[in-house]
């Protein structure tokens, strides 16, 4: 889901959507002027909406959504395993998949990792290992 959200953010930025923060209480969203807006949560969720010029509270609106994190193999919290001199990582299937469709293609590793930042804290980075 992380790469899908990142790609959506870039498309929305190019389309002149404005990013909102769920934690910024300086502006009530109900008082936003007409425009195009989006917000993300945890780098794994994105919500975009258009507030029309003639919007009135109580009027109906349309919502579209997609589920981007399933199926996927997640790395187990305690997963390090060495077998015949190979370092392996234990994974578990998340979500229902049509697994037989995966057997005839090369798979890679992609997702989000947490790394130690220069200031000693942790920061999130997206990775994609192609080979």
CSV table of C-alpha atoms in Angstrom, one decimal:
chain,number,residue,atom,x,y,z
A,1,UNK,CA,0.0,0.0,0.0
A,2,UNK,CA,2.9,2.4,0.7
A,3,UNK,CA,4.0,2.7,-2.9
A,4,UNK,CA,0.5,3.0,-4.2
A,5,UNK,CA,-0.2,5.8,-1.7
A,6,UNK,CA,3.0,7.6,-2.7
A,7,UNK,CA,2.1,7.3,-6.4
A,8,UNK,CA,-1.4,8.7,-5.7
A,9,UNK,CA,0.1,11.6,-3.8
A,10,UNK,CA,2.3,12.5,-6.8
A,11,UNK,CA,-0.7,12.4,-9.1
A,12,UNK,CA,-2.8,14.5,-6.8
A,13,UNK,CA,0.0,17.1,-6.4
A,14,UNK,CA,0.2,17.4,-10.2
A,15,UNK,CA,-3.6,17.9,-10.3
A,16,UNK,CA,-3.2,20.8,-7.8
A,17,UNK,CA,-4.8,19.0,-4.9
A,18,UNK,CA,-3.9,20.5,-1.5
A,19,UNK,CA,-2.6,18.3,1.3
A,20,UNK,CA,-4.4,18.4,4.7
A,21,UNK,CA,-3.2,17.2,8.0
A,22,UNK,CA,-5.5,15.2,10.3
A,23,UNK,CA,-3.7,16.5,13.3
A,24,UNK,CA,-3.7,20.2,12.4
A,25,UNK,CA,-6.6,21.8,14.1
A,26,UNK,CA,-6.0,25.3,13.0
A,27,UNK,CA,-8.7,25.1,10.3
A,28,UNK,CA,-12.0,23.3,10.5
A,29,UNK,CA,-12.4,21.2,7.4
A,30,UNK,CA,-16.0,22.2,7.2
A,31,UNK,CA,-14.9,25.8,6.7
A,32,UNK,CA,-12.4,25.1,3.9
A,33,UNK,CA,-13.0,27.0,0.7
A,34,UNK,CA,-14.1,25.2,-2.4
A,35,UNK,CA,-11.1,23.2,-3.8
A,36,UNK,CA,-9.4,19.9,-4.2
A,37,UNK,CA,-7.9,18.2,-1.0
A,38,UNK,CA,-6.3,15.0,0.2
A,39,UNK,CA,-4.8,13.6,3.3
A,40,UNK,CA,-2.8,10.5,4.1
A,41,UNK,CA,-2.6,8.3,7.2
A,42,UNK,CA,0.4,6.1,8.2
A,43,UNK,CA,1.7,6.2,4.6
A,44,UNK,CA,-0.8,3.4,3.9
A,45,UNK,CA,-4.1,5.3,3.4
A,46,UNK,CA,-5.0,8.2,1.2
A,47,UNK,CA,-8.3,10.1,1.0
A,48,UNK,CA,-9.0,12.7,-1.7
A,49,UNK,CA,-12.1,14.8,-2.2
A,50,UNK,CA,-13.3,17.9,-4.0
A,51,UNK,CA,-15.4,20.5,-2.2
A,52,UNK,CA,-17.5,22.2,-4.8
A,53,UNK,CA,-18.3,25.9,-4.9
A,54,UNK,CA,-22.0,25.3,-4.2
A,55,UNK,CA,-21.5,22.8,-1.4
A,56,UNK,CA,-24.0,23.0,1.5
A,57,UNK,CA,-23.8,20.8,4.6
A,58,UNK,CA,-26.4,18.1,4.4
A,59,UNK,CA,-26.1,17.7,0.6
A,60,UNK,CA,-25.1,14.3,-0.6
A,61,UNK,CA,-21.7,13.5,-1.9
A,62,UNK,CA,-19.9,10.6,-3.7
A,63,UNK,CA,-17.1,8.5,-2.2
A,64,UNK,CA,-14.8,6.2,-4.0
A,65,UNK,CA,-12.3,3.9,-2.4
A,66,UNK,CA,-9.8,1.1,-3.0
A,67,UNK,CA,-8.2,-1.6,-0.8
A,68,UNK,CA,-4.4,-1.5,-1.6
A,69,UNK,CA,-2.8,-3.7,1.0
A,70,UNK,CA,-4.1,-7.2,0.2
A,71,UNK,CA,-2.9,-9.7,-0.7
A,72,UNK,CA,0.6,-9.3,0.6
A,73,UNK,CA,3.3,-11.2,2.4
A,74,UNK,CA,4.2,-9.5,5.7
A,75,UNK,CA,7.5,-10.0,7.4
A,76,UNK,CA,7.0,-11.7,10.8
A,77,UNK,CA,8.2,-9.7,13.8
A,78,UNK,CA,10.6,-12.5,14.8
A,79,UNK,CA,11.6,-13.9,11.5
A,80,UNK,CA,15.4,-14.3,11.2
A,81,UNK,CA,16.3,-17.9,10.1
A,82,UNK,CA,19.5,-19.4,8.8
A,83,UNK,CA,19.3,-22.6,6.8
A,84,UNK,CA,22.2,-24.1,4.8
A,85,UNK,CA,24.1,-20.8,5.0
A,86,UNK,CA,21.2,-18.8,3.6
A,87,UNK,CA,19.7,-16.0,5.7
A,88,UNK,CA,16.0,-16.1,5.4
A,89,UNK,CA,13.1,-14.0,6.6
A,90,UNK,CA,9.9,-15.6,7.7
A,91,UNK,CA,6.7,-14.1,6.2
A,92,UNK,CA,3.0,-14.7,6.6
A,93,UNK,CA,0.2,-14.2,4.1
A,94,UNK,CA,-2.1,-11.3,4.7
A,95,UNK,CA,-5.4,-11.1,3.0
A,96,UNK,CA,-7.0,-13.6,0.6
A,97,UNK,CA,-5.1,-14.0,-2.6
A,98,UNK,CA,-5.3,-16.0,-5.8
A,99,UNK,CA,-2.0,-17.5,-5.0
A,100,UNK,CA,-1.8,-19.8,-8.0
A,101,UNK,CA,-1.5,-16.7,-10.2
A,102,UNK,CA,1.8,-15.8,-8.5
A,103,UNK,CA,3.6,-19.1,-9.3
A,104,UNK,CA,4.6,-18.2,-12.8
A,105,UNK,CA,6.3,-14.9,-12.2
A,106,UNK,CA,9.3,-13.4,-10.5
A,107,UNK,CA,8.5,-11.7,-7.2
A,108,UNK,CA,10.5,-8.9,-5.6
A,109,UNK,CA,10.5,-7.2,-2.2
A,110,UNK,CA,9.0,-3.7,-1.7
A,111,UNK,CA,7.5,-1.9,1.2
A,112,UNK,CA,8.3,0.4,4.1
A,113,UNK,CA,11.2,0.0,6.5
A,114,UNK,CA,12.1,1.9,9.6
A,115,UNK,CA,15.7,3.0,9.9
A,116,UNK,CA,17.7,4.9,12.4
A,117,UNK,CA,17.9,8.5,11.6
A,118,UNK,CA,20.9,10.8,12.1
A,119,UNK,CA,19.3,12.3,15.1
A,120,UNK,CA,19.0,8.9,16.8
A,121,UNK,CA,15.3,8.6,16.2
A,122,UNK,CA,13.5,6.4,13.6
A,123,UNK,CA,12.3,7.4,10.2
A,124,UNK,CA,10.3,5.6,7.6
A,125,UNK,CA,11.6,4.9,4.1
A,126,UNK,CA,10.1,3.1,1.1
A,127,UNK,CA,12.2,0.4,-0.6
A,128,UNK,CA,11.8,-1.6,-3.8
A,129,UNK,CA,14.3,-4.4,-4.5
A,130,UNK,CA,14.1,-5.3,-8.1
A,131,UNK,CA,16.9,-8.0,-8.3
